[in-house]
Coordinates of C-alpha atoms in Angstrom, one line a residue:
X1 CA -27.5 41.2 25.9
X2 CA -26.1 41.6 22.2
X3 CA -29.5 41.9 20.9
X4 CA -31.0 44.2 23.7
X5 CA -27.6 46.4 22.6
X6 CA -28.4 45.8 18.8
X7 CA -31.8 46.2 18.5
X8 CA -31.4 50.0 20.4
X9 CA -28.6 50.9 18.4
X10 CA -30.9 49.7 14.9
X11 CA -34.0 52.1 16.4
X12 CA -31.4 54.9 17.0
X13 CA -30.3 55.1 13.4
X14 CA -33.6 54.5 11.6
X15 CA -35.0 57.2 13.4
X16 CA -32.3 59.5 12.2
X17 CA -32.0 58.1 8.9
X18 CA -28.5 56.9 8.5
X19 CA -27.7 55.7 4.9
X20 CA -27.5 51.4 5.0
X21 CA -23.7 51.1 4.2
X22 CA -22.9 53.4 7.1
X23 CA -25.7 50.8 9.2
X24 CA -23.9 48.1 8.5
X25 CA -20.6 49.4 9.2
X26 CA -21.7 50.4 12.4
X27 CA -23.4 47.0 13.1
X28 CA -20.1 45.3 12.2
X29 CA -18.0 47.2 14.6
X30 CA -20.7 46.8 17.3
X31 CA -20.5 43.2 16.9
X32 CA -17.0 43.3 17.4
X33 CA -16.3 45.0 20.4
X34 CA -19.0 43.4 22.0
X35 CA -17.3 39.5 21.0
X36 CA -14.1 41.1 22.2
X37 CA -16.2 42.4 25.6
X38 CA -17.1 38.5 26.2
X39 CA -13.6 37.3 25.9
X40 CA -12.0 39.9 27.9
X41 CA -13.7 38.5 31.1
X42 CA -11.9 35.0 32.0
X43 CA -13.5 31.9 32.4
X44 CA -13.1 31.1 36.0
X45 CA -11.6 27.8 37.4
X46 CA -11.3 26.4 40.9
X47 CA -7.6 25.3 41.9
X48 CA -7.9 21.6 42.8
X49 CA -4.4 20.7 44.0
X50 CA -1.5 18.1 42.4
X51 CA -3.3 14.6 42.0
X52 CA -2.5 11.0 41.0
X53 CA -4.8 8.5 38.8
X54 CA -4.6 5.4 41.6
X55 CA -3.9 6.1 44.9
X56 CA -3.9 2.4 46.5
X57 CA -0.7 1.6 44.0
X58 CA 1.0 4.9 44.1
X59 CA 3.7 3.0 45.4
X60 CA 3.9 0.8 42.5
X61 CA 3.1 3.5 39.9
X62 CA 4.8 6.7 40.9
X63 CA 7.2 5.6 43.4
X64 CA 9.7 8.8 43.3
X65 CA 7.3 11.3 43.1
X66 CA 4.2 9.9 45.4
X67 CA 7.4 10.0 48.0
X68 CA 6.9 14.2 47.6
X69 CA 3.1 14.3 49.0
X70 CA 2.8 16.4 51.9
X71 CA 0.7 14.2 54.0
X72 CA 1.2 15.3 57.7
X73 CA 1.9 18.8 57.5
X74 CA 5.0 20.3 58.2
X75 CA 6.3 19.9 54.7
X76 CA 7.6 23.5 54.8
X77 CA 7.6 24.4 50.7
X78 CA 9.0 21.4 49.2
X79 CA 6.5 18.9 48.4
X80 CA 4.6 18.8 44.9
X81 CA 1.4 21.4 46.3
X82 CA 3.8 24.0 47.5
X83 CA 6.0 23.6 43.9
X84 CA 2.6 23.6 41.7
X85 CA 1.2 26.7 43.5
X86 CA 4.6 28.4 43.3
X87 CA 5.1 28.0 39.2
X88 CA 1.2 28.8 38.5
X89 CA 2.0 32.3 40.7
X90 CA 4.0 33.3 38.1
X91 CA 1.8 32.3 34.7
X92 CA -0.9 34.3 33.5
X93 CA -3.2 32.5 31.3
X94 CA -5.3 34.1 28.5
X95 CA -8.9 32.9 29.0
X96 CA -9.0 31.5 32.5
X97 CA -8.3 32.7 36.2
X98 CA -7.5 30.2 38.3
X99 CA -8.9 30.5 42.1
X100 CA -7.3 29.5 45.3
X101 CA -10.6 30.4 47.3
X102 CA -12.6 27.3 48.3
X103 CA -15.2 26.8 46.3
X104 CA -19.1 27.6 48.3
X105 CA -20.8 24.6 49.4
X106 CA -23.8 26.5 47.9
X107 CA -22.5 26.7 44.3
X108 CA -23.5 23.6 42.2
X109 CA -21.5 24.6 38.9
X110 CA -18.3 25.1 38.5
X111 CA -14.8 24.2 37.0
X112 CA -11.8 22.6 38.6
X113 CA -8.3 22.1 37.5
X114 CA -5.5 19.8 38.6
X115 CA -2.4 18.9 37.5
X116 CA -2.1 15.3 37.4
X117 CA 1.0 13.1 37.1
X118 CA 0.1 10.1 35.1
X119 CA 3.3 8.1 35.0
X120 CA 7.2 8.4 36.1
X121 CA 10.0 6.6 34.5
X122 CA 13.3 6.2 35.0
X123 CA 16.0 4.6 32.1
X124 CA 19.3 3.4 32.5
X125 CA 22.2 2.7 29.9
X126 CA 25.8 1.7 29.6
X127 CA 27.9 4.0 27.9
X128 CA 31.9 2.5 27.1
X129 CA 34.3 4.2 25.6
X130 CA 38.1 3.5 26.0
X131 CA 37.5 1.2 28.4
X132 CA 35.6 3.6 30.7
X133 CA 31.9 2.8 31.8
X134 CA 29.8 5.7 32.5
X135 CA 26.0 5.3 32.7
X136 CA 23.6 7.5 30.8
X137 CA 19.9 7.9 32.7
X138 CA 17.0 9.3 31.7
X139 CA 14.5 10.5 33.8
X140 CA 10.7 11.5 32.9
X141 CA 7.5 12.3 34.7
X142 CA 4.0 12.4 32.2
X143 CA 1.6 14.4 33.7
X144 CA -1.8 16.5 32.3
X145 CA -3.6 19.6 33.5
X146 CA -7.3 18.3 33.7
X147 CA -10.3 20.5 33.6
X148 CA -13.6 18.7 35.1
X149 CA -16.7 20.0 36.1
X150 CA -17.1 19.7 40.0
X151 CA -20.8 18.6 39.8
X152 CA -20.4 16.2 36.9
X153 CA -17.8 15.5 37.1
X154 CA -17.1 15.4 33.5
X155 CA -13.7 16.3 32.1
X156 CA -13.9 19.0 29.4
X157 CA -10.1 19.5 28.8
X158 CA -7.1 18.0 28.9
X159 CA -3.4 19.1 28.4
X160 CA -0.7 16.4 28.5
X161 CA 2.9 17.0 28.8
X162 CA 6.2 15.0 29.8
X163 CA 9.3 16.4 31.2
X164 CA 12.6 15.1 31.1
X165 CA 16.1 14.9 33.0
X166 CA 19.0 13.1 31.1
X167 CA 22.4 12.7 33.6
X168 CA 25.5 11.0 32.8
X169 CA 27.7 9.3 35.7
X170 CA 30.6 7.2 36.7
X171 CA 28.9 5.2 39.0
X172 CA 25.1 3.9 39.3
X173 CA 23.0 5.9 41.1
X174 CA 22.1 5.1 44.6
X175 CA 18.3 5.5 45.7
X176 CA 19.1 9.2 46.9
X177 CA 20.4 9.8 43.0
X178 CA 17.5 9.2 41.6
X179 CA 15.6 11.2 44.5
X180 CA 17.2 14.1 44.0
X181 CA 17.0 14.2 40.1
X182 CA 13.1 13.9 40.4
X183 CA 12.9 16.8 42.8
X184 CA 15.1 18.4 40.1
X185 CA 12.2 18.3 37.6
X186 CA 9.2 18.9 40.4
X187 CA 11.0 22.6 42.0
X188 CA 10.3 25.1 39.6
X189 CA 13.1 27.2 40.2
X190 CA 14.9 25.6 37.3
X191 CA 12.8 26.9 34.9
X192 CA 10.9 25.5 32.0
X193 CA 12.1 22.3 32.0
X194 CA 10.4 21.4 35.4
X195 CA 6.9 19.6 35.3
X196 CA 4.7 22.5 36.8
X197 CA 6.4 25.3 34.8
X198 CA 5.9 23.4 31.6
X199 CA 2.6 22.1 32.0
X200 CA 1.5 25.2 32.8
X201 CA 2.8 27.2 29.9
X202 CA 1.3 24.6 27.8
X203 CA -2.0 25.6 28.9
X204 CA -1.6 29.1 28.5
X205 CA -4.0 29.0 25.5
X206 CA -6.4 26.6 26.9
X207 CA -10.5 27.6 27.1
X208 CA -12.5 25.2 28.9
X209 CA -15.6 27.2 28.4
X210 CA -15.1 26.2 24.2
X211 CA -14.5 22.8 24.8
X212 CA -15.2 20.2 22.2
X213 CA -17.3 17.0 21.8
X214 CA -14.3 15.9 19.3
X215 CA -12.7 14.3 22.0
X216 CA -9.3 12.6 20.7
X217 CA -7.5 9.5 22.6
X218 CA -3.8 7.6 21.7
X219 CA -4.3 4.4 22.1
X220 CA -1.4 2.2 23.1
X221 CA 1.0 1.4 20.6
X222 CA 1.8 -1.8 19.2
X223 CA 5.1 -3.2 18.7
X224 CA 6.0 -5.1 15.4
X225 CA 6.7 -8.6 16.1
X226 CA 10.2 -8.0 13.6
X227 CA 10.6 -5.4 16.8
X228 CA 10.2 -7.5 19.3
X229 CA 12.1 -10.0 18.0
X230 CA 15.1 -7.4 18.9
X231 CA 14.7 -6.3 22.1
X232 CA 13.6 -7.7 25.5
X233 CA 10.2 -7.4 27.3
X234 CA 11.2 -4.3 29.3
X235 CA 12.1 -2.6 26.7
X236 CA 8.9 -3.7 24.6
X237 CA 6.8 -2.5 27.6
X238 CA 8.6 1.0 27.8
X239 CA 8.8 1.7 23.9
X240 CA 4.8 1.2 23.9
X241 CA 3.7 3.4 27.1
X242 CA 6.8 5.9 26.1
X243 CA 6.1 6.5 22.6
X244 CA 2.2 6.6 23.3
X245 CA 2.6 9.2 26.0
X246 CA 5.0 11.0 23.6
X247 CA 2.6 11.2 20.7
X248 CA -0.3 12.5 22.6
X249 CA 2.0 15.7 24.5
X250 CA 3.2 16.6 20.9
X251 CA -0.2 16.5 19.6
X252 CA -1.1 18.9 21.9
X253 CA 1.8 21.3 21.9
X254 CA 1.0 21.2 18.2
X255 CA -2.9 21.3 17.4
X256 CA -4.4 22.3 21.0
X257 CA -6.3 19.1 20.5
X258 CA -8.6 18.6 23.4
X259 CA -6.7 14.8 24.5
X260 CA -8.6 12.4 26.9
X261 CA -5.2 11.3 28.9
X262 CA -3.3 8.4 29.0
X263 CA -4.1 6.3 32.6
X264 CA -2.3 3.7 33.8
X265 CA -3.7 0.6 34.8
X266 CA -7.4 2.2 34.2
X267 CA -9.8 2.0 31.0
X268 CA -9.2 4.8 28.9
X269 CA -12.7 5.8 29.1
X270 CA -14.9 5.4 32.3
X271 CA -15.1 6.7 35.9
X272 CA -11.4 7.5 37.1
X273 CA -10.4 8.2 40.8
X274 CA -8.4 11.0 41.3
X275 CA -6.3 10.8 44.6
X276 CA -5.6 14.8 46.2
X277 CA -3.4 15.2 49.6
X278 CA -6.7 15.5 51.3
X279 CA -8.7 13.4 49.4
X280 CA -10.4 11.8 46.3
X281 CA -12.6 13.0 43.3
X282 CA -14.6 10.6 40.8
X283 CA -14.3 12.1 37.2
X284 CA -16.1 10.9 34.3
X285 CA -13.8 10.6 31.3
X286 CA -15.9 10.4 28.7
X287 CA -18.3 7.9 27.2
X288 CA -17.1 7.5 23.8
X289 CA -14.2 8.9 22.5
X290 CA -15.0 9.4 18.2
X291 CA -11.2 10.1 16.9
X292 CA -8.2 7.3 17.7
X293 CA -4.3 8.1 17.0
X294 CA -2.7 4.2 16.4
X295 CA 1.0 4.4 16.7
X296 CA 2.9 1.1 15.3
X297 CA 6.4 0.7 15.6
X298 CA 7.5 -1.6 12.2
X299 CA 10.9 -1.9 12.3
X300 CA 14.7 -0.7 13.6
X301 CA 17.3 -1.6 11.7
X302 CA 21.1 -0.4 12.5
X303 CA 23.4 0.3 9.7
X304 CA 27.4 0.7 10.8
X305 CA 30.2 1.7 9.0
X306 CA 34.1 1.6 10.0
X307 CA 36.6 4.1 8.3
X308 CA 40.1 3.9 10.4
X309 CA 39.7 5.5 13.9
X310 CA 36.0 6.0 12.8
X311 CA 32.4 4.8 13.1
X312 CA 29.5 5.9 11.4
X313 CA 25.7 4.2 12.8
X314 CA 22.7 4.7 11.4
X315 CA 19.6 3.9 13.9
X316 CA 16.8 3.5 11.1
X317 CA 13.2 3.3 12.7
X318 CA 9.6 3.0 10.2
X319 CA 6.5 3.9 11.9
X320 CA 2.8 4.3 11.2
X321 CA 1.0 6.9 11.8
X322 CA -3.4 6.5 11.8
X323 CA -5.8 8.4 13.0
X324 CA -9.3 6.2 12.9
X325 CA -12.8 8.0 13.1
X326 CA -16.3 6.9 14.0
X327 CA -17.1 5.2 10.8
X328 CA -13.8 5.3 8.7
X329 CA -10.0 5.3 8.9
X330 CA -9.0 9.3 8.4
X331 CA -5.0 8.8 8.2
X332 CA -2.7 5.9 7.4
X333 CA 1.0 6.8 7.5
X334 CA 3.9 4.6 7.2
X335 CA 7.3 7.2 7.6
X336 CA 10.2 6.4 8.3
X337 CA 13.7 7.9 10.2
X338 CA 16.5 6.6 7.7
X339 CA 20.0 9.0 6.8
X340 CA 18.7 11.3 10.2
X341 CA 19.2 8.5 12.6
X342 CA 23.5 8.3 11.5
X343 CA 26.5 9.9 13.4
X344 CA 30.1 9.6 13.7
X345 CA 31.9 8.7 16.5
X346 CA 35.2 6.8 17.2
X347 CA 36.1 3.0 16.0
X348 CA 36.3 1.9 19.4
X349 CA 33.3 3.1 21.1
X350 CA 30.6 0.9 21.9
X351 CA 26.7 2.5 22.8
X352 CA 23.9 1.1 23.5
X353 CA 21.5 1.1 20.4
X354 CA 18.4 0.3 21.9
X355 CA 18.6 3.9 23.4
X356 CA 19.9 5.4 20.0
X357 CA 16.4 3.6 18.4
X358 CA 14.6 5.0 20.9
X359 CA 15.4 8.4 20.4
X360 CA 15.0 8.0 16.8
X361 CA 11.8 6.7 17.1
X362 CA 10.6 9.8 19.5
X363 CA 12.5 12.5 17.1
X364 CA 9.9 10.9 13.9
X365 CA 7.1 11.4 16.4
X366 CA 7.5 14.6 17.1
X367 CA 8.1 15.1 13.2
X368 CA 5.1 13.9 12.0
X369 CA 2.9 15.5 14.9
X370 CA 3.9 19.1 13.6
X371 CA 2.6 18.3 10.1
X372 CA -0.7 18.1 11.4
X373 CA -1.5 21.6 10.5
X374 CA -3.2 23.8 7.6
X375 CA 0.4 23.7 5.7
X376 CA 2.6 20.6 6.3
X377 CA 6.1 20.7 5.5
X378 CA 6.6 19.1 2.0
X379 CA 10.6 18.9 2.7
X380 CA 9.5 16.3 5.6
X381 CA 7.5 14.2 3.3
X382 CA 10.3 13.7 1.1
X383 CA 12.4 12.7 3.9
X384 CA 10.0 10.3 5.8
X385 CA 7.5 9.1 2.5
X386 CA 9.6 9.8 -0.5
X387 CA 7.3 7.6 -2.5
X388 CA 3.9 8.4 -0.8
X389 CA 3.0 12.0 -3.2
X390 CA -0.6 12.0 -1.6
X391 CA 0.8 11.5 2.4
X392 CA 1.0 15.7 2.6
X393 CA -2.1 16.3 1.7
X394 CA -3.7 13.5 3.6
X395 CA -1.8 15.0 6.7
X396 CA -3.9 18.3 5.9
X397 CA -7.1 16.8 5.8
X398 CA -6.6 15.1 9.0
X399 CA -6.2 18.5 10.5
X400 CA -9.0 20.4 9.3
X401 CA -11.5 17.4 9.4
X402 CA -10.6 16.4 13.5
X403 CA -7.6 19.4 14.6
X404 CA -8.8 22.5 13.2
X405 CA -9.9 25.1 16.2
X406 CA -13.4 25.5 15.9
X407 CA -12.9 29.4 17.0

């Protein structure tokens, strides 16, 4: 269509002689309006419904949000369908329009999206302070809006996020609690801190019709035996899913990186079942996946202070940072969280500081994800790798090699 319009607007203006500069201005503008023409129109995408990765262990995988299916009818509008549907009413998207119709049992192509929850966690930890006991929980859901071709398929996109709820009571919380606070982060009536709502408007920018073959996984993390050494098996298990999970939604908050997602229990490429309300979908993640983010967790170390009716803690954490490709390792970065990581707080006050190092470690994540861009930070660099001079600029080379937009 560009060159039908091209090639009669070029006979036009030789026949009445129009000087070349004025051609080629013309030509430019032509082109474009016409580009601008094609991405006006919206790529169209199929709703598919809220789905889980494993269906036969939801109970065992997602057991306070699986509880929110509407299974039988007569769910009136709180179950996880009627709370997707009701947050993605009020987004508009800039290159897709997402249909409710049912898709034609004549049409063989097409382009479905889900929003699938991927994981669910809940943390608790002791909190004394004058001889009071409260307990601090944290509550988080992972989920990723996937984009798959209905006759492949093949997953083309991919945007991860994880949403959090952090409550702080005088008792523990009975099974009810922790009900409630999950539906807290499902209704999206409370805004963008809810899972739909923020998934959602992290995919405001997404284009599955320029999807790319650079396809980009997080492998697990591994956990320093000098780590491990210092904290139980629980907490080994949850620092390595957590931090993972955390590493590949800030990577695509911050680049638009099209992320196969993290599935539990299931390869990481391979056939993956996806489990609707009414149903279940095979979708081919794909076969190889060329670019690998490697978290490692080296070390914690906690550094404490006492001066009269105060306390000052440090909650150190070092990292790495790599990001392999199909024939060589692109980045290697060890950083660390050091003066950060401290506060103040009274003499007497005992905490918990394997949730401290935890949020320490998740704060240098998030960090070092946001320097993956044409212009990193060089005030982060002397913070994190004050004696690594080349670490900035291997941070922008990573980007434009594997993260740069292609368009």
């Amino acid at each position: 269509m560009k060159r039908y319009y091209l090639s009669t607007i070029l006979s036009l203006m030789r026949r009445t002689r129009v000087p070349l500069r004025v051609t080629a201005h013309v030509i430019s503008s032509c082109l474009l309006a016409l580009s601008l023409n094609v991405s006006a129109d919206p790529f169209a995408v199929y709703w598919g419904g809220v789905s889980f990765p494993s269906w036969d262990n939801r109970g065992q995988l997602f057991p306070n949000t699986a509880k929110f299916l509407c299974r039988a009818g007569g769910c009136a509008d709180r179950h996880l369908d009627a709370w997707a549907i009701r947050a993605l009413e009020n987004r508009e998207f800039q290159n897709i329009e997402i249909s409710r119709e049912l898709i034609s049992t004549n049409q063989i192509e097409g382009v479905i999206a889900t929003p699938m929850i991927t994981g669910e966690s809940v943390v608790e930890t002791m909190d004394t302070t004058d001889d009071q006991t409260n307990f601090i929980y944290t509550f988080r859901i992972f989920a990723s809006l996937l984009f798959y071709e209905f006759s492949t398929g093949r997953v083309i996109a991919a945007v991860p996020t994880i949403v959090q709820l952090t409550d702080v009571t005088a008792a523990k919380l009975p099974e009810r609690g922790i009900e409630k606070r999950f539906e807290a982060m499902l209704d999206p009536s409370g805004g963008a801190t809810t899972l739909f709502v923020s998934l959602f408007s992290k995919a405001v920018t997404v284009n599955p019709s320029n999807f790319s073959s650079k396809y980009i996984a997080v492998q697990h993390a591994v956990i320093d035996d000098e780590v491990r050494a210092q904290i139980d098996s629980q907490t080994t298990s949850r620092w390595a899913d957590l931090t993972s999970r955390h590493l590949e939604s800030q990577l695509a908050a911050n680049t638009g990186a099209p992320i196969v997602p993290r599935i539990p229990a299931d390869q990481i490429t391979g056939e993956l079942v996806a489990t609707f309300s009414n149903g279940a979908m095979k979708i081919q993640l794909p076969d190889a996946i060329p670019f690998n983010f490697k978290l490692r967790i080296r070390n914690t170390r906690l550094v404490e202070k006492i001066e009269l009716k105060q306390k000052t803690m440090c909650h150190a954490v070092a990292i790495s940072l790599g990001l392999d490709g199909p024939f060589e390792s692109i980045l290697d970065a060890p950083l660390v969280r050091t003066k950060e990581s401290c506060g103040v707080i009274a003499a007497e006050k005992e905490v918990d500081s394997l949730y401290y190092f935890e949020q320490s470690i998740m704060s240098l994540i998030s960090q070092a994800a946001e320097q993956l861009r044409e212009d990193p930070d060089p005030e982060f660099f002397k913070r994190a790798a004050p004696k690594n001079r080349e670490l900035r600029s291997d941070f922008r080379n990573a980007w434009a090699e594997v993260l740069k937009p292609a368009f």
